[in-house]
CSV table of C-alpha atoms (C1' of nucleotides) in Angstrom, one decimal:
chain,number,residue,atom,x,y,z
X,416,MET,CA,-10.8,26.1,26.5
X,417,GLU,CA,-10.3,23.1,24.1
X,418,THR,CA,-13.5,21.2,23.6
X,419,ILE,CA,-13.4,18.2,21.2
X,420,THR,CA,-16.8,17.2,20.0
X,421,THR,CA,-17.7,13.5,19.6
X,422,GLU,CA,-17.7,14.0,15.9
X,423,GLN,CA,-14.1,15.1,15.9
X,424,LYS,CA,-13.1,12.3,18.2
X,425,ILE,CA,-14.6,9.8,15.8
X,426,ILE,CA,-12.9,11.3,12.7
X,427,ARG,CA,-9.5,11.4,14.5
X,428,ALA,CA,-9.9,7.8,15.5
X,429,ALA,CA,-10.9,6.9,12.0
X,430,ASP,CA,-8.0,8.8,10.6
X,431,LYS,CA,-5.5,6.9,12.7
X,432,LEU,CA,-6.9,3.5,12.0
X,433,PHE,CA,-7.6,3.8,8.3
X,434,THR,CA,-4.1,5.2,7.8
X,435,GLN,CA,-2.6,2.4,9.8
X,436,LYS,CA,-4.5,-0.5,8.4
X,437,GLY,CA,-6.4,0.5,5.3
X,438,TYR,CA,-10.1,0.5,4.6
X,439,ALA,CA,-11.1,-3.2,4.6
X,440,ALA,CA,-9.0,-4.1,7.7
X,441,THR,CA,-10.4,-1.4,9.8
X,442,LYS,CA,-13.6,-2.3,11.8
X,443,THR,CA,-16.1,0.3,12.7
X,444,ARG,CA,-16.2,-1.2,16.2
X,445,ASP,CA,-12.5,-0.4,16.5
X,446,ILE,CA,-13.0,3.1,15.4
X,447,ALA,CA,-15.7,3.6,18.0
X,448,GLU,CA,-13.6,2.1,20.7
X,449,GLU,CA,-10.5,4.2,19.7
X,450,ALA,CA,-12.7,7.3,19.8
X,451,GLY,CA,-14.0,6.3,23.3
X,452,THR,CA,-17.6,6.1,22.1
X,453,ASN,CA,-19.8,3.4,20.5
X,454,LEU,CA,-20.7,2.1,17.1
X,455,ALA,CA,-24.1,3.7,16.9
X,456,LEU,CA,-22.6,7.2,17.1
X,457,LEU,CA,-20.4,6.5,14.1
X,458,ASN,CA,-23.5,5.9,12.0
X,459,TYR,CA,-25.4,8.8,13.6
X,460,TYR,CA,-22.7,11.3,12.5
X,461,PHE,CA,-21.4,9.8,9.3
X,462,GLY,CA,-24.1,7.5,8.0
X,463,SER,CA,-21.7,4.7,7.0
X,464,LYS,CA,-18.2,3.5,7.2
X,465,GLU,CA,-17.6,4.4,3.6
X,466,ASN,CA,-18.7,7.9,4.1
X,467,LEU,CA,-16.4,8.3,7.0
X,468,TYR,CA,-13.6,6.9,5.0
X,469,LYS,CA,-14.1,9.3,2.2
X,470,LYS,CA,-13.9,12.2,4.6
X,471,VAL,CA,-10.5,10.9,5.9
X,472,VAL,CA,-9.1,10.2,2.5
X,473,GLN,CA,-10.0,13.6,1.0
X,474,GLU,CA,-8.2,15.3,3.9
X,475,LYS,CA,-5.2,13.1,3.5
X,476,LEU,CA,-5.0,13.6,-0.2
X,477,ARG,CA,-5.2,17.3,0.3
X,478,LEU,CA,-2.4,17.1,2.8
X,479,LEU,CA,-0.2,15.1,0.4
X,480,LEU,CA,-0.8,17.1,-2.7
X,481,GLY,CA,-0.9,20.4,-0.9
X,482,ALA,CA,2.8,20.0,0.0
X,483,MET,CA,3.6,20.7,-3.6
X,484,GLY,CA,1.5,23.8,-3.5
X,485,SER,CA,1.6,26.3,-6.3
X,486,VAL,CA,5.3,26.6,-6.1
X,487,LEU,CA,6.0,24.6,-9.3
X,488,SER,CA,4.1,26.9,-11.6
X,489,ASP,CA,5.5,30.1,-10.3
X,490,GLU,CA,7.9,31.6,-12.9
X,491,ASN,CA,9.6,33.7,-10.3
X,492,ILE,CA,10.8,30.8,-8.3
X,493,SER,CA,14.0,29.2,-9.5
X,494,LEU,CA,14.5,25.6,-10.2
X,495,GLU,CA,16.7,25.1,-7.3
X,496,GLU,CA,14.2,26.8,-5.0
X,497,LYS,CA,11.4,24.6,-6.4
X,498,ILE,CA,13.3,21.4,-5.8
X,499,ASN,CA,14.4,22.5,-2.3
X,500,SER,CA,10.8,23.5,-1.5
X,501,ILE,CA,9.5,20.1,-2.5
X,502,THR,CA,12.1,18.1,-0.6
X,503,GLU,CA,11.8,20.4,2.5
X,504,ASN,CA,8.0,20.3,2.6
X,505,TYR,CA,7.7,16.5,1.9
X,506,THR,CA,10.4,15.5,4.3
X,507,ALA,CA,8.8,17.6,7.0
X,508,LEU,CA,5.3,16.3,6.2
X,509,LEU,CA,6.4,12.7,6.0
X,510,LEU,CA,8.4,12.8,9.1
X,511,GLU,CA,5.2,13.8,10.9
X,512,ASN,CA,3.0,11.4,8.9
X,513,GLU,CA,5.1,8.4,8.0
X,514,GLU,CA,2.3,6.2,7.0
X,515,LEU,CA,0.6,8.8,4.8
X,516,PRO,CA,2.2,8.1,1.4
X,517,ILE,CA,1.9,4.3,1.5
X,518,PHE,CA,-1.7,4.7,2.7
X,519,ILE,CA,-2.7,7.0,-0.2
X,520,LEU,CA,-0.8,5.1,-2.8
X,521,ASN,CA,-2.1,1.7,-1.7
X,522,GLU,CA,-5.7,2.8,-1.4
X,523,LEU,CA,-5.4,4.6,-4.7
X,524,SER,CA,-4.4,1.4,-6.4
X,525,VAL,CA,-6.8,-0.9,-4.4
X,526,ASN,CA,-10.0,1.2,-4.1
X,527,LYS,CA,-9.9,2.9,-7.4
X,528,GLU,CA,-13.7,3.4,-7.4
X,529,LEU,CA,-13.6,5.4,-4.2
X,530,PHE,CA,-11.2,8.0,-5.6
X,531,VAL,CA,-12.8,9.1,-8.8
X,532,ASN,CA,-12.7,12.8,-9.3
X,533,ILE,CA,-10.7,13.5,-6.2
X,534,THR,CA,-7.5,14.3,-8.0
X,535,ARG,CA,-9.0,16.3,-10.8
X,536,ASN,CA,-7.7,19.6,-9.5
X,537,THR,CA,-4.1,18.6,-9.7
X,538,ARG,CA,-3.8,19.1,-13.5
X,539,GLN,CA,-0.5,20.3,-14.7
X,540,ILE,CA,0.0,23.9,-15.3
X,541,ALA,CA,3.5,23.6,-13.9
X,542,GLN,CA,5.0,21.5,-16.7
X,543,PRO,CA,5.4,24.3,-19.4
X,544,VAL,CA,6.8,26.7,-16.9
X,545,ILE,CA,9.4,24.3,-15.7
X,546,ASP,CA,10.3,23.2,-19.2
X,547,LYS,CA,11.0,26.8,-20.1
X,548,GLN,CA,13.2,27.2,-17.0
X,549,LEU,CA,15.1,24.1,-18.0
X,550,LYS,CA,15.6,25.3,-21.5
X,551,GLU,CA,16.9,28.7,-20.3
X,552,ARG,CA,19.4,26.9,-18.1
X,553,LYS,CA,20.3,24.5,-20.9
X,554,LEU,CA,19.8,21.5,-18.7
X,555,GLY,CA,19.1,18.3,-20.6
X,556,MET,CA,16.1,17.1,-18.7
X,557,SER,CA,12.4,17.4,-19.1
X,558,ALA,CA,10.0,18.9,-16.5
X,559,LYS,CA,8.4,15.5,-16.2
X,560,ASP,CA,11.7,13.9,-15.2
X,561,LEU,CA,12.6,16.7,-12.9
X,562,ILE,CA,9.3,16.5,-11.0
X,563,ILE,CA,9.3,12.7,-10.8
X,564,ASN,CA,13.0,12.4,-9.8
X,565,THR,CA,12.5,14.9,-7.0
X,566,LEU,CA,9.5,13.1,-5.7
X,567,SER,CA,11.2,9.7,-6.1
X,568,LEU,CA,14.3,10.6,-4.2
X,569,THR,CA,12.3,12.4,-1.5
X,570,MET,CA,9.4,10.1,-0.9
X,571,PHE,CA,10.7,6.6,-1.7
X,572,PRO,CA,12.7,6.2,1.5
X,573,PHE,CA,9.5,6.7,3.4
X,574,VAL,CA,7.4,4.5,1.2
X,575,ALA,CA,10.0,1.7,1.4
X,576,LYS,CA,11.0,2.3,5.0
X,577,PRO,CA,10.2,-1.2,6.3
X,578,LEU,CA,12.2,-2.7,3.4
X,579,ILE,CA,15.2,-0.4,3.9
X,580,ILE,CA,15.3,-1.1,7.6
X,581,SER,CA,14.8,-4.8,7.5
X,582,SER,CA,17.4,-5.1,4.8
X,583,GLY,CA,19.9,-3.5,7.1
X,584,LEU,CA,20.7,-0.5,4.8
X,585,VAL,CA,19.6,2.0,7.5
X,586,ASN,CA,19.0,1.3,11.2
X,587,ALA,CA,15.6,2.2,12.6
X,588,ASP,CA,17.0,4.7,15.0
X,589,GLU,CA,19.1,6.4,12.3
X,590,PHE,CA,16.2,6.8,10.0
X,591,VAL,CA,15.3,10.4,10.9
X,592,GLU,CA,18.9,11.5,10.7
X,593,PHE,CA,19.2,9.7,7.4
X,594,VAL,CA,16.3,11.4,5.6
X,595,THR,CA,17.2,14.8,7.2
X,596,LYS,CA,20.7,14.7,5.8
X,597,ARG,CA,19.5,13.3,2.5
X,598,LYS,CA,17.2,16.3,2.1
X,599,GLU,CA,20.3,18.5,1.5
X,600,LYS,CA,21.9,16.2,-1.0
X,601,ILE,CA,18.9,15.7,-3.3
X,602,ILE,CA,19.2,19.1,-5.0
X,603,ASN,CA,22.8,18.2,-6.0
X,604,TRP,CA,21.8,14.9,-7.3
X,605,ILE,CA,19.2,16.4,-9.6
X,606,ILE,CA,21.0,19.5,-10.7
X,607,LYS,CA,24.7,19.3,-10.8
X,608,THR,CA,25.5,22.5,-8.9
X,609,THR,CA,28.9,21.1,-7.9
X,610,LYS,CA,30.9,23.4,-10.1
Y,1319,MET,CA,2.0,-32.1,-21.0
Y,1320,GLU,CA,1.2,-29.2,-18.8
Y,1321,THR,CA,-0.9,-30.3,-15.8
Y,1322,ILE,CA,-1.9,-27.8,-13.2
Y,1323,THR,CA,-3.0,-29.2,-9.9
Y,1324,THR,CA,-5.9,-27.8,-8.0
Y,1325,GLU,CA,-3.5,-26.6,-5.3
Y,1326,GLN,CA,-1.6,-24.6,-7.9
Y,1327,LYS,CA,-4.8,-23.2,-9.3
Y,1328,ILE,CA,-5.8,-21.9,-5.9
Y,1329,ILE,CA,-2.4,-20.4,-5.2
Y,1330,ARG,CA,-2.4,-18.6,-8.5
Y,1331,ALA,CA,-5.9,-17.2,-7.9
Y,1332,ALA,CA,-4.9,-16.2,-4.4
Y,1333,ASP,CA,-1.8,-14.5,-5.8
Y,1334,LYS,CA,-3.8,-12.5,-8.2
Y,1335,LEU,CA,-6.5,-11.4,-5.8
Y,1336,PHE,CA,-4.3,-10.7,-2.8
Y,1337,THR,CA,-1.9,-8.6,-4.9
Y,1338,GLN,CA,-4.8,-6.6,-6.4
Y,1339,LYS,CA,-6.9,-6.0,-3.3
Y,1340,GLY,CA,-4.8,-6.8,-0.2
Y,1341,TYR,CA,-5.5,-9.3,2.5
Y,1342,ALA,CA,-8.6,-8.0,4.2
Y,1343,ALA,CA,-10.5,-7.1,1.1
Y,1344,THR,CA,-10.0,-10.5,-0.5
Y,1345,LYS,CA,-12.7,-13.1,0.2
Y,1346,THR,CA,-11.9,-16.8,0.2
Y,1347,ARG,CA,-15.0,-17.4,-1.9
Y,1348,ASP,CA,-13.6,-15.1,-4.6
Y,1349,ILE,CA,-10.3,-17.0,-4.5
Y,1350,ALA,CA,-12.1,-20.3,-4.9
Y,1351,GLU,CA,-14.2,-19.0,-7.7
Y,1352,GLU,CA,-11.2,-17.4,-9.5
Y,1353,ALA,CA,-9.5,-20.8,-9.2
Y,1354,GLY,CA,-12.5,-22.6,-10.6
Y,1355,THR,CA,-13.1,-24.7,-7.5
Y,1356,ASN,CA,-14.8,-24.2,-4.2
Y,1357,LEU,CA,-14.3,-22.9,-0.8
Y,1358,ALA,CA,-13.8,-26.2,0.9
Y,1359,LEU,CA,-10.8,-27.1,-1.2
Y,1360,LEU,CA,-9.0,-23.9,-0.1
Y,1361,ASN,CA,-9.2,-25.1,3.5
Y,1362,TYR,CA,-8.4,-28.6,2.6
Y,1363,TYR,CA,-5.1,-27.6,1.0
Y,1364,PHE,CA,-4.0,-24.6,3.0
Y,1365,GLY,CA,-5.9,-24.8,6.3
Y,1366,SER,CA,-6.8,-21.2,6.5
Y,1367,LYS,CA,-6.9,-17.9,4.6
Y,1368,GLU,CA,-4.0,-16.6,6.6
Y,1369,ASN,CA,-1.8,-19.6,5.8
Y,1370,LEU,CA,-2.5,-19.2,2.1
Y,1371,TYR,CA,-1.7,-15.5,2.3
Y,1372,LYS,CA,1.7,-16.2,3.9
Y,1373,LYS,CA,2.6,-18.5,1.1
Y,1374,VAL,CA,1.8,-15.9,-1.4
Y,1375,VAL,CA,3.6,-13.1,0.4
Y,1376,GLN,CA,6.8,-15.1,0.8
Y,1377,GLU,CA,6.8,-15.9,-2.9
Y,1378,LYS,CA,6.2,-12.2,-3.8
Y,1379,LEU,CA,8.9,-10.9,-1.4
Y,1380,ARG,CA,11.4,-13.4,-2.8
Y,1381,LEU,CA,10.5,-12.2,-6.3
Y,1382,LEU,CA,11.0,-8.6,-5.3
Y,1383,LEU,CA,14.2,-9.0,-3.5
Y,1384,GLY,CA,15.6,-11.6,-5.9
Y,1385,ALA,CA,15.7,-9.0,-8.7
Y,1386,MET,CA,18.6,-7.4,-6.9
Y,1387,GLY,CA,20.3,-10.8,-6.7
Y,1388,SER,CA,23.9,-11.2,-5.7
Y,1389,VAL,CA,25.0,-8.6,-8.3
Y,1390,LEU,CA,25.6,-5.9,-5.7
Y,1391,SER,CA,28.2,-7.7,-3.7
Y,1392,ASP,CA,30.3,-8.9,-6.7
Y,1393,GLU,CA,33.6,-7.1,-6.9
Y,1394,ASN,CA,34.1,-7.9,-10.5
Y,1395,ILE,CA,30.9,-6.1,-11.6
Y,1396,SER,CA,31.4,-2.4,-12.2
Y,1397,LEU,CA,29.2,0.3,-10.6
Y,1398,GLU,CA,27.7,1.1,-14.0
Y,1399,GLU,CA,26.8,-2.5,-14.6
Y,1400,LYS,CA,25.3,-2.9,-11.1
Y,1401,ILE,CA,23.1,0.1,-11.6
Y,1402,ASN,CA,22.1,-1.0,-15.0
Y,1403,SER,CA,21.4,-4.5,-13.8
Y,1404,ILE,CA,19.1,-3.2,-11.1
Y,1405,THR,CA,17.1,-0.8,-13.3
Y,1406,GLU,CA,16.9,-3.4,-16.0
Y,1407,ASN,CA,15.7,-6.2,-13.8
Y,1408,TYR,CA,13.2,-4.1,-11.8
Y,1409,THR,CA,11.8,-2.3,-14.8
Y,1410,ALA,CA,11.2,-5.7,-16.5
Y,1411,LEU,CA,9.8,-7.3,-13.3
Y,1412,LEU,CA,7.5,-4.4,-12.5
Y,1413,LEU,CA,6.2,-4.0,-16.0
Y,1414,GLU,CA,5.1,-7.7,-15.6
Y,1415,ASN,CA,3.9,-7.2,-12.0
Y,1416,GLU,CA,2.8,-3.6,-11.7
Y,1417,GLU,CA,1.0,-4.1,-8.4
Y,1418,LEU,CA,3.8,-6.0,-6.8
Y,1419,PRO,CA,5.8,-3.2,-5.1
Y,1420,ILE,CA,2.8,-1.4,-3.6
Y,1421,PHE,CA,1.4,-4.6,-2.4
Y,1422,ILE,CA,4.6,-5.7,-0.7
Y,1423,LEU,CA,5.3,-2.2,0.8
Y,1424,ASN,CA,1.8,-1.8,2.0
Y,1425,GLU,CA,1.5,-5.2,3.6
Y,1426,LEU,CA,4.9,-4.8,5.1
Y,1427,SER,CA,3.8,-1.6,6.8
Y,1428,VAL,CA,0.4,-2.9,7.8
Y,1429,ASN,CA,1.0,-6.5,8.8
Y,1430,LYS,CA,4.3,-6.1,10.4
Y,1431,GLU,CA,3.9,-9.3,12.4
Y,1432,LEU,CA,3.6,-11.5,9.3
Y,1433,PHE,CA,7.0,-10.5,8.0
Y,1434,VAL,CA,9.3,-11.2,10.9
Y,1435,ASN,CA,12.5,-13.0,9.8
Y,1436,ILE,CA,11.6,-13.0,6.1
Y,1437,THR,CA,14.1,-10.4,5.1
Y,1438,ARG,CA,16.9,-11.6,7.4
Y,1439,ASN,CA,18.9,-13.1,4.5
Y,1440,THR,CA,19.1,-9.8,2.8
Y,1441,ARG,CA,21.7,-8.4,5.2
Y,1442,GLN,CA,24.2,-6.1,3.6
Y,1443,ILE,CA,27.4,-7.7,2.5
Y,1444,ALA,CA,27.1,-5.5,-0.6
Y,1445,GLN,CA,27.6,-2.2,1.2
Y,1446,PRO,CA,31.4,-2.4,1.8
Y,1447,VAL,CA,32.1,-3.7,-1.7
Y,1448,ILE,CA,30.2,-0.8,-3.2
Y,1449,ASP,CA,31.8,1.7,-0.9
Y,1450,LYS,CA,35.2,0.5,-2.0
Y,1451,GLN,CA,34.2,0.8,-5.7
Y,1452,LEU,CA,33.0,4.4,-5.1
Y,1453,LYS,CA,36.2,5.4,-3.3
Y,1454,GLU,CA,38.3,4.0,-6.2
Y,1455,ARG,CA,36.3,6.0,-8.6
Y,1456,LYS,CA,36.5,9.1,-6.3
Y,1457,LEU,CA,32.7,9.5,-6.5
Y,1458,GLY,CA,31.4,11.5,-3.5
Y,1459,MET,CA,28.5,9.3,-2.7
Y,1460,SER,CA,27.9,6.5,-0.2
Y,1461,ALA,CA,26.9,3.0,-1.1
Y,1462,LYS,CA,23.7,3.6,0.9
Y,1463,ASP,CA,22.8,6.6,-1.2
Y,1464,LEU,CA,23.7,4.8,-4.4
Y,1465,ILE,CA,21.5,1.8,-3.7
Y,1466,ILE,CA,18.6,3.8,-2.4
Y,1467,ASN,CA,18.8,6.3,-5.3
Y,1468,THR,CA,18.8,3.6,-7.9
Y,1469,LEU,CA,15.8,1.9,-6.3
Y,1470,SER,CA,14.0,5.2,-5.8
Y,1471,LEU,CA,14.3,6.3,-9.4
Y,1472,THR,CA,13.5,2.9,-10.7
Y,1473,MET,CA,10.6,1.8,-8.5
Y,1474,PHE,CA,8.9,5.0,-7.5
Y,1475,PRO,CA,7.1,5.6,-10.8
Y,1476,PHE,CA,5.5,2.2,-10.4
Y,1477,VAL,CA,4.6,2.7,-6.8
Y,1478,ALA,CA,3.1,6.2,-7.5
Y,1479,LYS,CA,1.6,5.3,-10.9
Y,1480,PRO,CA,-2.0,6.2,-10.1
Y,1481,LEU,CA,-0.9,9.5,-8.7
Y,1482,ILE,CA,1.4,10.3,-11.7
Y,1483,ILE,CA,-1.4,9.4,-14.1
Y,1484,SER,CA,-4.2,11.2,-12.4
Y,1485,SER,CA,-2.1,14.3,-12.0
Y,1486,GLY,CA,-1.6,14.4,-15.7
Y,1487,LEU,CA,2.2,14.1,-15.7
Y,1488,VAL,CA,2.1,10.9,-17.8
Y,1489,ASN,CA,-0.8,9.5,-19.8
Y,1490,ALA,CA,-1.9,6.0,-19.0
Y,1491,ASP,CA,-1.1,4.7,-22.5
Y,1492,GLU,CA,2.3,6.3,-22.4
Y,1493,PHE,CA,3.3,4.8,-19.2
Y,1494,VAL,CA,5.1,1.7,-20.6
Y,1495,GLU,CA,7.1,3.9,-23.0
Y,1496,PHE,CA,7.8,6.4,-20.2
Y,1497,VAL,CA,9.4,3.9,-17.8
Y,1498,THR,CA,11.2,2.1,-20.7
Y,1499,LYS,CA,13.0,5.2,-21.9
Y,1500,ARG,CA,13.5,6.3,-18.3
Y,1501,LYS,CA,15.5,3.1,-17.6
Y,1502,GLU,CA,18.3,4.3,-19.9
Y,1503,LYS,CA,18.5,7.7,-18.3
Y,1504,ILE,CA,18.8,6.6,-14.7
Y,1505,ILE,CA,22.4,5.5,-14.9
Y,1506,ASN,CA,23.3,9.0,-16.1
Y,1507,TRP,CA,21.4,10.7,-13.3
Y,1508,ILE,CA,23.2,8.7,-10.7
Y,1509,ILE,CA,26.7,8.7,-12.1
Y,1510,LYS,CA,27.6,11.6,-14.3
Y,1511,THR,CA,29.0,9.7,-17.2
Y,1512,THR,CA,28.3,12.7,-19.4
Y,1513,LYS,CA,31.9,13.8,-19.7
P,543,DG,C1',-9.8,-35.2,-3.7
P,544,DT,C1',-14.0,-32.8,-4.6
P,545,DC,C1',-18.4,-31.0,-3.6
P,546,DT,C1',-22.8,-29.3,-1.1
P,547,DA,C1',-24.7,-27.9,3.0
P,548,DT,C1',-24.2,-25.9,7.3
P,549,DA,C1',-22.1,-24.3,11.6
P,550,DT,C1',-20.0,-20.2,13.6
P,551,DT,C1',-18.1,-16.0,14.0
P,552,DC,C1',-17.9,-11.4,12.7
P,553,DC,C1',-19.3,-7.0,11.1
P,554,DG,C1',-22.0,-2.9,9.5
P,555,DA,C1',-26.1,-0.9,10.4
P,556,DT,C1',-30.5,0.2,13.0
P,557,DA,C1',-34.2,0.3,16.7
P,558,DG,C1',-35.5,2.2,20.6
P,559,DA,C1',-34.8,3.6,25.6
P,560,DC,C1',-32.9,7.5,28.0
V,144,DG,C1',-26.9,13.2,21.5
V,145,DT,C1',-25.8,8.9,23.6
V,146,DC,C1',-26.1,4.2,24.7
V,147,DT,C1',-27.4,-1.0,24.8
V,148,DA,C1',-29.3,-4.6,22.4
V,149,DT,C1',-30.1,-6.7,18.3
V,150,DC,C1',-30.9,-7.5,13.3
V,151,DG,C1',-29.4,-9.2,9.0
V,152,DG,C1',-26.0,-10.4,6.0
V,153,DA,C1',-21.4,-11.7,4.9
V,154,DA,C1',-17.3,-14.4,5.5
V,155,DT,C1',-14.3,-18.1,7.3
V,156,DA,C1',-14.2,-22.6,8.4
V,157,DT,C1',-16.0,-27.5,8.8
V,158,DA,C1',-19.0,-31.8,8.4
V,159,DG,C1',-20.1,-35.3,5.9
V,160,DA,C1',-21.7,-37.5,1.4
V,161,DC,C1',-19.7,-39.1,-2.9
DNA sequence: GTCTATATTCCGATAGAC
DNA sequence: GTCTATCGGAATATAGAC
């Protein structure tokens, strides 16, 4: 039997609204209404709007960074597999959470104070491993470029979706197909495996 | 003699604060103070906060889309020159306006209503021209992919700057150097000119 | 055109009954 | 734990003097 506590209802409502509209534009009254309860319970469970927001953000950030996982720093995983893993994971994640990256990136640039020490655990152990793999393969590219290019090509269409659609480059109802097919191409754009 | 009217002072202040903090988090009092005037003048000139915001957003969007200019649809400009032109223009623009893309992309995804019909004039006349150029050069890539890849590789580092820096991939004081050098590489990543 | 003072609405948080 | 009613402050907008 699936029982959802009031606390969970509130956090889900907060998740939805914060992600959609950002911190400042989201009203605690709206969260309470969306959760089917009232304002007082929000403060009863979480103390303040800011507290609730931090809970949501930490979860979202974990979700976004987790998709990269520990794949990058594993020596036994080839470059191709690494790139494929990232594009696969992020495309799947972002198809399910389209507003996630722009939310994180925007709040990260707008509410800098609220994010201190959240991303500390993402330090790069992966970079030397990937540089070694690139050297062995004699590919003239740095790990830095490889990671950033993979993320750019995978995530940017989601981040810039409204712009891409309103500019007519891709139709709204073709978008899912577009990023799904694109997923397969990215590996070839990054490493020229077209021998 | 350079005379700045009060109206201009207000719009510059609004520009700065809206871009930095977004619509909801920006207070009209702060705009007035930043402009060196008072709250009443803001309403005297612009009627309301939302009105002022729309003025700023239209200008910013024009700036962002303008950087692509009419280069793309010009048949006499080669693919290489087109890609170089986009990376050059955007890198320069975004170095001067680091918060511009994330501001536009976020407000575009959050305040969808405010943007209707602003991007109508960006419809793609460029796509067929580029497709023709790609075919002539026998490059197995669509115009859609070429445009989106160029924009992805150029703009994403700016959009994801806080994440890139806090993850340790690039140091804060190396960022300018990083995107400047990157600019030169992008053309090679997109079209394999390394014969 | 510019400013001070104030009206008005909105919002986060809390008190207190059940 | 949950709710209604309300406090207190903040924010947008306006009135009216200069």
